[in-house]
Coordinates of C-alpha atoms in Angstrom, one line a residue:
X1 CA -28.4 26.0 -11.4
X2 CA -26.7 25.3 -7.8
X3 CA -28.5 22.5 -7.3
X4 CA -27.9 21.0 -10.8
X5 CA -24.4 21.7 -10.1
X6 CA -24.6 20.1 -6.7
X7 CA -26.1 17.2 -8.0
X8 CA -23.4 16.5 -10.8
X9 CA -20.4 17.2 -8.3
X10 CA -22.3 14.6 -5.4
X11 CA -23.0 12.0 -8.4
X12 CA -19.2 12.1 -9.7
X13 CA -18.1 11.8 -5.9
X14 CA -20.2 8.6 -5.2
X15 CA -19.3 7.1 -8.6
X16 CA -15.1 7.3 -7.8
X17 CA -16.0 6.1 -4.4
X18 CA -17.8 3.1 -5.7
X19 CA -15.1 2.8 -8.2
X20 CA -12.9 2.6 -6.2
X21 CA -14.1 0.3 -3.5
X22 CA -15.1 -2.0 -6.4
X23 CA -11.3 -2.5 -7.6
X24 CA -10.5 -2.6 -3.9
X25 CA -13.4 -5.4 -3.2
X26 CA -11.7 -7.3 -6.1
X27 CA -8.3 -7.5 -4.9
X28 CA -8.9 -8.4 -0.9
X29 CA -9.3 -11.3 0.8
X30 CA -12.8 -12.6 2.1
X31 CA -13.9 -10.8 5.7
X32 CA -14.3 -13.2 8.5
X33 CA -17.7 -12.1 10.3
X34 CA -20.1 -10.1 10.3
X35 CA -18.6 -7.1 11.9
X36 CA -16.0 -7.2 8.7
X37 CA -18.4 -7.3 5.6
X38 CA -17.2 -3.7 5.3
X39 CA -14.2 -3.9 2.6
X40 CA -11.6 -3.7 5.5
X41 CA -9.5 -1.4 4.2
X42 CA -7.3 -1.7 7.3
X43 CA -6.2 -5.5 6.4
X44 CA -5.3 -4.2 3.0
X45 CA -2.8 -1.6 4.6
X46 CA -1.8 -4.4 7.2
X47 CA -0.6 -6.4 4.2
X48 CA 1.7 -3.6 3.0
X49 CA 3.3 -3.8 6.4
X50 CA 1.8 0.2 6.9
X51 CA -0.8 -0.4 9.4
X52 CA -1.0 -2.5 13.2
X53 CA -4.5 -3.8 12.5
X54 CA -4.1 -5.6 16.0
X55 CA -3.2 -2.6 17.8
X56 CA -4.2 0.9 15.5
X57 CA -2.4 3.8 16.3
X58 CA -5.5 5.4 13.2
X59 CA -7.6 3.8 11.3
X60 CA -10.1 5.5 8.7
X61 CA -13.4 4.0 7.1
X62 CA -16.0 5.4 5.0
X63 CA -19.6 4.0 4.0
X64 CA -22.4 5.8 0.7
X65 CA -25.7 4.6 1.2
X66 CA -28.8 5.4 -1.1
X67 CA -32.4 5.1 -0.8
X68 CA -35.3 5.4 -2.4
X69 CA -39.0 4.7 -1.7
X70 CA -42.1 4.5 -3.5
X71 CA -45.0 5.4 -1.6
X72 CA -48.7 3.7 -3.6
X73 CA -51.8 5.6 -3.5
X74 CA -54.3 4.9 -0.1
X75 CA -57.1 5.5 0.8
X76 CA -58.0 8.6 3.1
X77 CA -61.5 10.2 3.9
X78 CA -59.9 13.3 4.8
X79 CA -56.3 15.0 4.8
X80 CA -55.2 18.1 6.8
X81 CA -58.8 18.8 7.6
X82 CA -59.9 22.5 9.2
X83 CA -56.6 23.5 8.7
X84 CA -54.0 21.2 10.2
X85 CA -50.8 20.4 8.1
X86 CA -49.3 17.3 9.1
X87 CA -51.3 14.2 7.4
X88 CA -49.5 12.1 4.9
X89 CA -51.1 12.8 1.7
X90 CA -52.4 9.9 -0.2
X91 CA -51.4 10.4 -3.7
X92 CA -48.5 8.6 -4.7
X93 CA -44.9 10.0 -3.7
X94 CA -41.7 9.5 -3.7
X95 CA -39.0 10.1 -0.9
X96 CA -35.0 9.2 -1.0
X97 CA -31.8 10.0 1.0
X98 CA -28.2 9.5 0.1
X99 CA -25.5 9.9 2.6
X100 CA -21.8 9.6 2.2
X101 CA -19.4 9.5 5.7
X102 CA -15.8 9.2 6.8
X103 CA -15.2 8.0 10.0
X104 CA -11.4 8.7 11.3
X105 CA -10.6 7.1 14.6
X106 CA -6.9 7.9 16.7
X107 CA -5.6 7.1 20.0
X108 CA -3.9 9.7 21.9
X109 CA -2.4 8.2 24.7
X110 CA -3.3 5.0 27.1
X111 CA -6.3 4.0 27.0
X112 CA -7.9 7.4 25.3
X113 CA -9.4 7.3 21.4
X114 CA -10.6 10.4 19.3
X115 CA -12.8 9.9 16.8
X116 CA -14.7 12.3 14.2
X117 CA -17.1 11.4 11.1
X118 CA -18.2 14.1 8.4
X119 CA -21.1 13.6 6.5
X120 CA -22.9 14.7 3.7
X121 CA -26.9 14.2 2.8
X122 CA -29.1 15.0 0.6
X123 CA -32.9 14.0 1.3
X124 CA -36.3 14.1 0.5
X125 CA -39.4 12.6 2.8
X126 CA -43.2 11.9 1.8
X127 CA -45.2 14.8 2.2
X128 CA -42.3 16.7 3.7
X129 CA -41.4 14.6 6.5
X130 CA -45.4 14.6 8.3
X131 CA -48.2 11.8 9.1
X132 CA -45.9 9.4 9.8
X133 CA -45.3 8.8 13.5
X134 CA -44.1 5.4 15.0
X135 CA -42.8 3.9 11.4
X136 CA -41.2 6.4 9.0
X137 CA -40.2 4.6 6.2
X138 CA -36.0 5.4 6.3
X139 CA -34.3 5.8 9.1
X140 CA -31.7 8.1 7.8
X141 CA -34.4 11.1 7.1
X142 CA -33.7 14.0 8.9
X143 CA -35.9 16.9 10.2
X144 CA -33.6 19.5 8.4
X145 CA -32.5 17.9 5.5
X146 CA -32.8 19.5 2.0
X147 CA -32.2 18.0 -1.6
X148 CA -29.0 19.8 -2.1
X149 CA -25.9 17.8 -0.5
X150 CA -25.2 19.3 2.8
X151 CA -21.9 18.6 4.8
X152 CA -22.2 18.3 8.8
X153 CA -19.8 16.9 11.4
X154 CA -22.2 14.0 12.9
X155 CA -19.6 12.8 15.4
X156 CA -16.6 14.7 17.4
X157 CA -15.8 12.7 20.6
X158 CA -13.2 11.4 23.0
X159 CA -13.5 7.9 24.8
X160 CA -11.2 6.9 28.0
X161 CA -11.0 3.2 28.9
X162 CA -9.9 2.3 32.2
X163 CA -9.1 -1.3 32.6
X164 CA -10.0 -2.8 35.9
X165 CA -8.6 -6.4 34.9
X166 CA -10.7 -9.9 34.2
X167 CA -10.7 -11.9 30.4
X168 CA -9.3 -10.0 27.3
X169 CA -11.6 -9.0 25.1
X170 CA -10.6 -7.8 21.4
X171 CA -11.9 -5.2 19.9
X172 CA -11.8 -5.3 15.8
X173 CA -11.1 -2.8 13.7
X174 CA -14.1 -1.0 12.7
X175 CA -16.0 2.7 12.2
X176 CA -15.5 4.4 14.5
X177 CA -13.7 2.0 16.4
X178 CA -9.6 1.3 16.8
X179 CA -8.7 -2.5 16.8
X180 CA -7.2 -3.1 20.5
X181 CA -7.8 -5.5 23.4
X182 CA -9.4 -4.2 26.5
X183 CA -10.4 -6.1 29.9
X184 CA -13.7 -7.7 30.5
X185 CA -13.6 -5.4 33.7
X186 CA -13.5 -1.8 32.4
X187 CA -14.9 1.7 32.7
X188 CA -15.4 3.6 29.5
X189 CA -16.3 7.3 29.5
X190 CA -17.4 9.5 26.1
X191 CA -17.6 13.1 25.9
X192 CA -17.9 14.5 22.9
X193 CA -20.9 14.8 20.4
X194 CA -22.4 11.9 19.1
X195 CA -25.7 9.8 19.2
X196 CA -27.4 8.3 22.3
X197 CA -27.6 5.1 19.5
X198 CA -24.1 5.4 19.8
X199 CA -23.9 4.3 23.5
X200 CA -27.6 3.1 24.3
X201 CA -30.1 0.6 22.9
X202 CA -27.7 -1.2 21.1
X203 CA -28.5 -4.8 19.4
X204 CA -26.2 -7.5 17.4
X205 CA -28.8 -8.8 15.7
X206 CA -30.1 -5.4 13.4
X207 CA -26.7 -4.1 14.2
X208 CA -26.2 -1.6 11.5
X209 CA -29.4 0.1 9.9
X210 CA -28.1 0.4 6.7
X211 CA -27.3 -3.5 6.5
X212 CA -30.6 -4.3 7.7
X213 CA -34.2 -3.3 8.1
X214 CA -35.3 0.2 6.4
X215 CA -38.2 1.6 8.7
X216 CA -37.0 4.0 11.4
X217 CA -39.6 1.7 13.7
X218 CA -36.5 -0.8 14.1
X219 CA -33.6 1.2 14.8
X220 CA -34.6 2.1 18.3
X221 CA -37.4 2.5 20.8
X222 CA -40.1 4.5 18.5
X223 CA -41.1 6.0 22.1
X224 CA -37.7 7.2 23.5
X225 CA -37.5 10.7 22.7
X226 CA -33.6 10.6 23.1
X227 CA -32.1 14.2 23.6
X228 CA -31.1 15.2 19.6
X229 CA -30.3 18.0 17.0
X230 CA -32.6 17.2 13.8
X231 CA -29.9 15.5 12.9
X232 CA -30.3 12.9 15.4
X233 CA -27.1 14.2 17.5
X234 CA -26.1 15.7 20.8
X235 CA -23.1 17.2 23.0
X236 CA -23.4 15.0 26.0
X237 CA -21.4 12.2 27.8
X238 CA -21.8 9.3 28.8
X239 CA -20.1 6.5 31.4
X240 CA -19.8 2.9 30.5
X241 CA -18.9 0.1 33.5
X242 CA -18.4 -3.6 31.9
X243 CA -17.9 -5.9 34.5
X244 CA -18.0 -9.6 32.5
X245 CA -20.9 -10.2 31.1
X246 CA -23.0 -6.8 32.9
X247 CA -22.8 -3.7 31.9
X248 CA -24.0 -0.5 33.4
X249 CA -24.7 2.7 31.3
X250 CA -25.4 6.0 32.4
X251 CA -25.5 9.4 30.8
X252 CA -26.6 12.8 30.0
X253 CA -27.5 14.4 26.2
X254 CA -28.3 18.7 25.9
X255 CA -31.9 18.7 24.0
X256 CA -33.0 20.7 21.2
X257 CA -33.6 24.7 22.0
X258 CA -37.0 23.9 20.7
X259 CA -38.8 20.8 19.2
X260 CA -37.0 19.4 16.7
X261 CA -34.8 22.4 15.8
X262 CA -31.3 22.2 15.1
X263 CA -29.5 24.1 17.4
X264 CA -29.2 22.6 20.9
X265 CA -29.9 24.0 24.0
X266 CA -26.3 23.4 26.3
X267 CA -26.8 24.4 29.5
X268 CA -27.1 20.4 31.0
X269 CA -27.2 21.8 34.6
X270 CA -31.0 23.1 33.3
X271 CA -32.1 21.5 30.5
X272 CA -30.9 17.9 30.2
X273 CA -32.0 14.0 28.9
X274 CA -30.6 11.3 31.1
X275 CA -30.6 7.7 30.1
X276 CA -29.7 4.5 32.3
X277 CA -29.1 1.0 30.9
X278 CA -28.1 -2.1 32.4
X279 CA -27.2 -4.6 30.6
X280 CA -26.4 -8.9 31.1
X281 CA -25.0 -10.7 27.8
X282 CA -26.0 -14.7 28.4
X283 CA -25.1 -18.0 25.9
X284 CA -28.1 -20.4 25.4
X285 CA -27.4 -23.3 23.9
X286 CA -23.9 -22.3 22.8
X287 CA -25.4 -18.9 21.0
X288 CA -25.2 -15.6 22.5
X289 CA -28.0 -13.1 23.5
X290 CA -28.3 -10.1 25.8
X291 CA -31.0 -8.7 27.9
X292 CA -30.8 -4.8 28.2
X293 CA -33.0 -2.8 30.5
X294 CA -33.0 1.3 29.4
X295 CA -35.1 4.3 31.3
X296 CA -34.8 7.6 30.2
X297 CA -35.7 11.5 32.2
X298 CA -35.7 14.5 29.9
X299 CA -36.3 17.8 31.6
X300 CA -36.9 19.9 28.8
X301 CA -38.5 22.6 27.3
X302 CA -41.6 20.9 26.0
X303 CA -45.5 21.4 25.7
X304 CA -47.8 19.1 27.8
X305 CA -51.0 18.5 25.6
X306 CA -53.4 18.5 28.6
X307 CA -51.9 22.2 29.3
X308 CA -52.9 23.2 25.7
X309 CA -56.3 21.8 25.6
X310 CA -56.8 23.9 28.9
X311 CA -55.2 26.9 27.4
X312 CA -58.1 27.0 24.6
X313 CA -61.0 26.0 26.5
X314 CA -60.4 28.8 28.8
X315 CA -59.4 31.2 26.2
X316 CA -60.6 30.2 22.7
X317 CA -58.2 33.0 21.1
X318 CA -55.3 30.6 22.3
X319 CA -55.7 28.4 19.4
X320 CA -53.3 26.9 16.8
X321 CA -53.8 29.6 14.2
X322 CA -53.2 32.0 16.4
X323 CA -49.9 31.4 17.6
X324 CA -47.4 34.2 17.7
X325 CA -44.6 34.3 15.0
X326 CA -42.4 35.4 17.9
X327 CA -42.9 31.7 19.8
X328 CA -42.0 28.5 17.9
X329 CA -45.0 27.0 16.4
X330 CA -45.5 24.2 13.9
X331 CA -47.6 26.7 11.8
X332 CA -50.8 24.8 11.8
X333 CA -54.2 27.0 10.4
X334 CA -56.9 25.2 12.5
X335 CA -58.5 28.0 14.0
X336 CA -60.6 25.1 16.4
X337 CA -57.5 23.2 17.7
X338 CA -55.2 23.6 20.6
X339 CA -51.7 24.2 20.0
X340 CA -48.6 23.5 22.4
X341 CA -47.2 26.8 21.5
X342 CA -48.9 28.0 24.4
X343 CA -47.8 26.1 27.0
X344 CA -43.9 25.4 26.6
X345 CA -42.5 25.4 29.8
X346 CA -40.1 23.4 31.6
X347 CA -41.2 19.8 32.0
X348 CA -40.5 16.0 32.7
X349 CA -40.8 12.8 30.1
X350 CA -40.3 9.7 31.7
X351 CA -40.4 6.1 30.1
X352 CA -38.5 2.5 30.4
X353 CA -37.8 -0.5 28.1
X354 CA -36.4 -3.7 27.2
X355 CA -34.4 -4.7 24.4
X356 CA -33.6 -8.7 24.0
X357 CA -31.4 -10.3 21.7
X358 CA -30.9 -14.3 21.0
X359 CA -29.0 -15.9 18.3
X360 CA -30.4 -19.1 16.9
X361 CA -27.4 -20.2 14.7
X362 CA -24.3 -17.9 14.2
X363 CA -26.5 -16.6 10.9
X364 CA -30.1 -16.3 12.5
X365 CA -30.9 -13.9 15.2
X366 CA -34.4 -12.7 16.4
X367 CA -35.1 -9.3 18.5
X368 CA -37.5 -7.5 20.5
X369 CA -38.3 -4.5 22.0
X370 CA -40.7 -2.6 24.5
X371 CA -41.1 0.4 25.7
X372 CA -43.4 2.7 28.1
X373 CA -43.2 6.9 28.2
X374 CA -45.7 8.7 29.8
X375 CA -46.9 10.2 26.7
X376 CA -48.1 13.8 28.7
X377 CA -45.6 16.0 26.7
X378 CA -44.7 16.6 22.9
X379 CA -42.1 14.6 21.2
X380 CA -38.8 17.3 21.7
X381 CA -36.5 14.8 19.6
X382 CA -37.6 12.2 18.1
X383 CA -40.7 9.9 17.1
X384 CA -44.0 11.0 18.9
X385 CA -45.2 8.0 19.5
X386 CA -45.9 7.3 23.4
X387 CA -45.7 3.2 23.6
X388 CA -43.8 0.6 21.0
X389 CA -43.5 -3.1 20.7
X390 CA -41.3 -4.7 17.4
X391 CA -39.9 -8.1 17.2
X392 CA -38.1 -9.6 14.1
X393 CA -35.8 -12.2 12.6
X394 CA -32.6 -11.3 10.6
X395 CA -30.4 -14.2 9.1
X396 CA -27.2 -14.0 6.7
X397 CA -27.5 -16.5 3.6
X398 CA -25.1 -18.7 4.5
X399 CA -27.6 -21.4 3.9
X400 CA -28.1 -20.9 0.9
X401 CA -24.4 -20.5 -0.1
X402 CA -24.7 -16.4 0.1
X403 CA -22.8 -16.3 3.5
X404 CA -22.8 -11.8 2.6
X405 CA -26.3 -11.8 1.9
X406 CA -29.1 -10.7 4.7
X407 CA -32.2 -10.8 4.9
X408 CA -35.3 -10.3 7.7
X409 CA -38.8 -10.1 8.5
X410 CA -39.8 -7.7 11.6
X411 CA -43.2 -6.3 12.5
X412 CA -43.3 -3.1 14.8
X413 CA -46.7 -1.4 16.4
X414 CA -46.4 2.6 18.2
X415 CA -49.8 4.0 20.5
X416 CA -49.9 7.0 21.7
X417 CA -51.4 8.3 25.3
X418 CA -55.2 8.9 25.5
X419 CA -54.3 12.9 26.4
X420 CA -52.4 12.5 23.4
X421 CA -55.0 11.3 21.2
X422 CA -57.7 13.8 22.5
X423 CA -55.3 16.4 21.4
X424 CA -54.9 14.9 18.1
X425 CA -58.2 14.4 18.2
X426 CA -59.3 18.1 18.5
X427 CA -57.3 19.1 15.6
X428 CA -53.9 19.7 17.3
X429 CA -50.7 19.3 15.5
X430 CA -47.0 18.0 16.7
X431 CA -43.5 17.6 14.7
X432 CA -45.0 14.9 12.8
X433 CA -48.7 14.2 13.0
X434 CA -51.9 15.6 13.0
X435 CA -54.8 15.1 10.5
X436 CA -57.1 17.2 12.1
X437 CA -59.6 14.5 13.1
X438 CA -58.7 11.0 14.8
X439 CA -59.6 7.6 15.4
X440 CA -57.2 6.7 17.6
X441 CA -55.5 3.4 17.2
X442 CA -51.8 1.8 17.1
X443 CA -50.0 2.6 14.4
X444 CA -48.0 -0.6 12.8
X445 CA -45.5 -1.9 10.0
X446 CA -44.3 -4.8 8.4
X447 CA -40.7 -4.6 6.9
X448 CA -39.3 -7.4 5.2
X449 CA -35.7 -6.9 3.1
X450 CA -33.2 -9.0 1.1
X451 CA -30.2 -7.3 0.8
X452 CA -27.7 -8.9 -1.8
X453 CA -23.7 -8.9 -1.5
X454 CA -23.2 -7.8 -5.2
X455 CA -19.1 -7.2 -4.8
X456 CA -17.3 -7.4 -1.1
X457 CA -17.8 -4.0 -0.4
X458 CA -21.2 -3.4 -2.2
X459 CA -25.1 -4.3 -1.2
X460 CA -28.1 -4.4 -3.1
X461 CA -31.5 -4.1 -1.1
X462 CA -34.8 -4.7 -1.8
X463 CA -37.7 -3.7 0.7
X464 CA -41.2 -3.7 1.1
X465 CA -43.6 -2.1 4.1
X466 CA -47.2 -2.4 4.5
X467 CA -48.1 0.0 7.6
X468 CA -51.8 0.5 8.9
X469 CA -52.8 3.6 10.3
X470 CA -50.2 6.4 9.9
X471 CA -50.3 8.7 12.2
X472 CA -52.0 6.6 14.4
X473 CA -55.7 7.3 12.5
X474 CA -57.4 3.7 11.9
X475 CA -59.8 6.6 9.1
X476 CA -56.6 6.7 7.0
X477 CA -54.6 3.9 5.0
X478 CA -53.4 1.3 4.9
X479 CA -50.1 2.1 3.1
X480 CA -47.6 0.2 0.9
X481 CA -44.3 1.4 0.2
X482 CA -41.8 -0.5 -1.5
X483 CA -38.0 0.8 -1.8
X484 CA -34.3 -0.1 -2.9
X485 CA -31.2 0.6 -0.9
X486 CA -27.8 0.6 -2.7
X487 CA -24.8 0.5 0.2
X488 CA -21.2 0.6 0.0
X489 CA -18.1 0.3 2.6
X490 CA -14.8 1.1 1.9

């Protein structure tokens, strides 16, 4: 009965919102670029002489984004074999997440902005969120997520610019950012919680997941294992210095008190993820593209997987099954397999990559991204996968007179390390994958999207991913998965 209740009082919700943002759509005036296909509610507020939308003293936004996604029957020779519990199964299934959000931005003195974004979501992932690593099919899944609406506060945080002098540079109104001008020369510094996506790893060209591609596989590096709740955020700060057209990014996230847990662990002077990125924005032939450079340190509490394959050859009763309830454990039954909950201790993750952007036209963009971790310990955050390499193409439709529309076409691949795979291998389980056999090999996807501008303020999407050997088993799939996203900005 609570959950029918729920249910009715989310779908009522999203239906004035949409409502409401339609008749708003109707009545203002086109958006300039592609930072304001959001219905700018600001500019509407400007017009009524009740708002600075060159210089906001507050501004407030707020975004509802659906998806669904159909997974097709695959083939699969096995699934959880001996035991294990994390393959994907390969009957047909269907996964979805809705999420509504406010974002509320202020500026307190000089320089200094607040901002803070409530959420709610309600979710549900293919065979409960395992067998996928590299390329989960929607990026806004979360670890803890349930099918009745939840409410959380994603963001809370405080930035400080300090102008150091050089060009102007403007800076629009937008979530989670107040419209101002700021110098090319500055230092910016966040405390607060957010998201390392927030501040890291960022790129023009996908810009906004829920405008663009919907596998996970192209929101970030699948292999950076970025300090995160299972909601995908973190107390931390970080420290931003633009200096024309380089930037230099530093900073420092608190981890999870175990694995992919909710609660964080906050004691940054002992358990900490650091993350450096450098940054130089260029213009070739009159379009502009950027060249980032991010490596990441996480001392963490984590399991190294050569550790747990030691642990049971020397001792076989140190096996996954046998795991004590007092110790966090994934709960895996394979009575033959080695299990990290063994071997948590204090360890290292290293890994570097590169993240490139280039315009084409002022509509067509292409990406790509690399990235290298060590792949000795267990994912503590994020994705599992170990190594990553995506590229893609993104382009408004403009040409063909649908200057709101977008579409693209990206391709992504994830390995994992050969300790890694011998753990896998064995019958060992992690966060997200394990079949209980493996054939190692590099898990991929194709995503290709068209999202159509139905009203100002409101997108239709249509998406379709083909992805060869989930969970990085070349015995299991391929996989087709075909979804819809409906997304609305107000």
């Amino acid at each position: 009965m609570a959950r029918a209740v729920a249910r009715i009082l989310c779908v009522s919700l999203v239906g004035r919102i949409l409502f409401a943002a339609t008749i708003a759509s109707a009545q203002a005036a086109p958006p300039a670029g592609h930072e304001d296909q959001a219905f700018d509610f600001m500019n509407v507020l400007a017009q009524h002489d009740l708002h600075d939308i060159k210089d906001e003293s507050w501004n407030a936004y707020g975004q509802f984004t659906y998806i669904s996604n159909w997974k097709l029957p695959f083939s699969a020779p096995y699934t959880n074999a001996n035991g294990s519990i994390n393959s994907l199964v390969p009957q047909a299934e269907r996964s979805y997440t809705g999420t509504f959000s406010l974002f509320f931005g202020l500026r307190l003195w000089q320089g200094a902005e607040a901002y803070m974004a409530p959420e709610f979501v309600a979710e549900r992932g293919f065979s409960g969120l395992k067998g996928l690593g590299g390329s989960i099919q929607n990026f806004e899944l979360q670890k803890t997520g349930s099918e009745i609406p939840s409410l959380y506060r994603s963001r809370t945080y405080l930035r400080q610019n300090v102008n150091f002098g050089g060009a102007p540079v403007e800076k629009t109104s937008d979530p989670m950012q107040l419209a101002t001008v700021v110098d090319s020369r500055r230092l910016a510094l966040t405390v607060g919680t957010f998201t390392a996506l927030d501040i890291f790893d960022r790129n023009s060209v996908t810009w906004d997941p829920r405008q663009t591609f919907l596998n996970m596989a192209f929101m970030t590096h699948s292999s950076w294992d970025f300090a995160a709740d299972a909601r995908g955020y973190s107390l931390g700060g970080a420290a931003e210095l633009y200096w024309d057209d380089w930037a230099v990014r530093i900073g420092r996230m608190a981890p999870p008190l175990n694995p992919n847990v909710l609660p964080i662990n906050v004691n940054l002077a002992e358990v900490y993820a650091d993350a450096l990125e450098i940054e130089h924005d260029h213009t070739i032939l009159g379009q502009s593209g950027a060249v980032r450079i991010l490596g990441y340190r996480n001392h963490e509490v984590m399991g190294r997987f050569a550790d747990a394959i030691s642990a049971l050859q020397s001792n076989p009763a140190m096996n996954a099954a046998a795991c004590p309830a007092t110790v966090y454990n994934y709960g895996s039954g394979n009575v033959t397999a080695p299990d990290l909950c063994w071997v948590r201790k204090l360890n290292t993750k290293l890994g570097a990559g590169i993240n490139l952007e280039q315009h084409i036209t002022s509509d067509i963009g292409v990406f790509l991204r690399a990235m290298y971790s060590d792949g000795q310990s267990e994912v503590d955050a994020f994705d599992p996968a170990d190594r990553d390499f995506s590229f893609g193409a993104v382009a408004k439709g403009s040409a063909w007179h649908r200057p709101f529309d977008v579409t693209g076409l990206g391709f992504a691949a994830a390995w994992i390390s050969s300790i890694h795979a011998q753990y896998l291998a064995m019958g060992g389980v992690d966060a997200f994958v394990g079949d209980g056999h493996l054939r190692q090999a590099a898990e991929s996807v194709v995503d290709v999207f068209y999202s159509f501008n139905l009203l100002k303020a409101i997108w239709l999407t249509a998406d379709y991913q083909h992805l060869w050997n989930p969970g990085f088993n070349a015995d299991r799939g391929p996989v087709d998965i075909v979804g819809g996203r409906v997304h609305a900005e107000f």
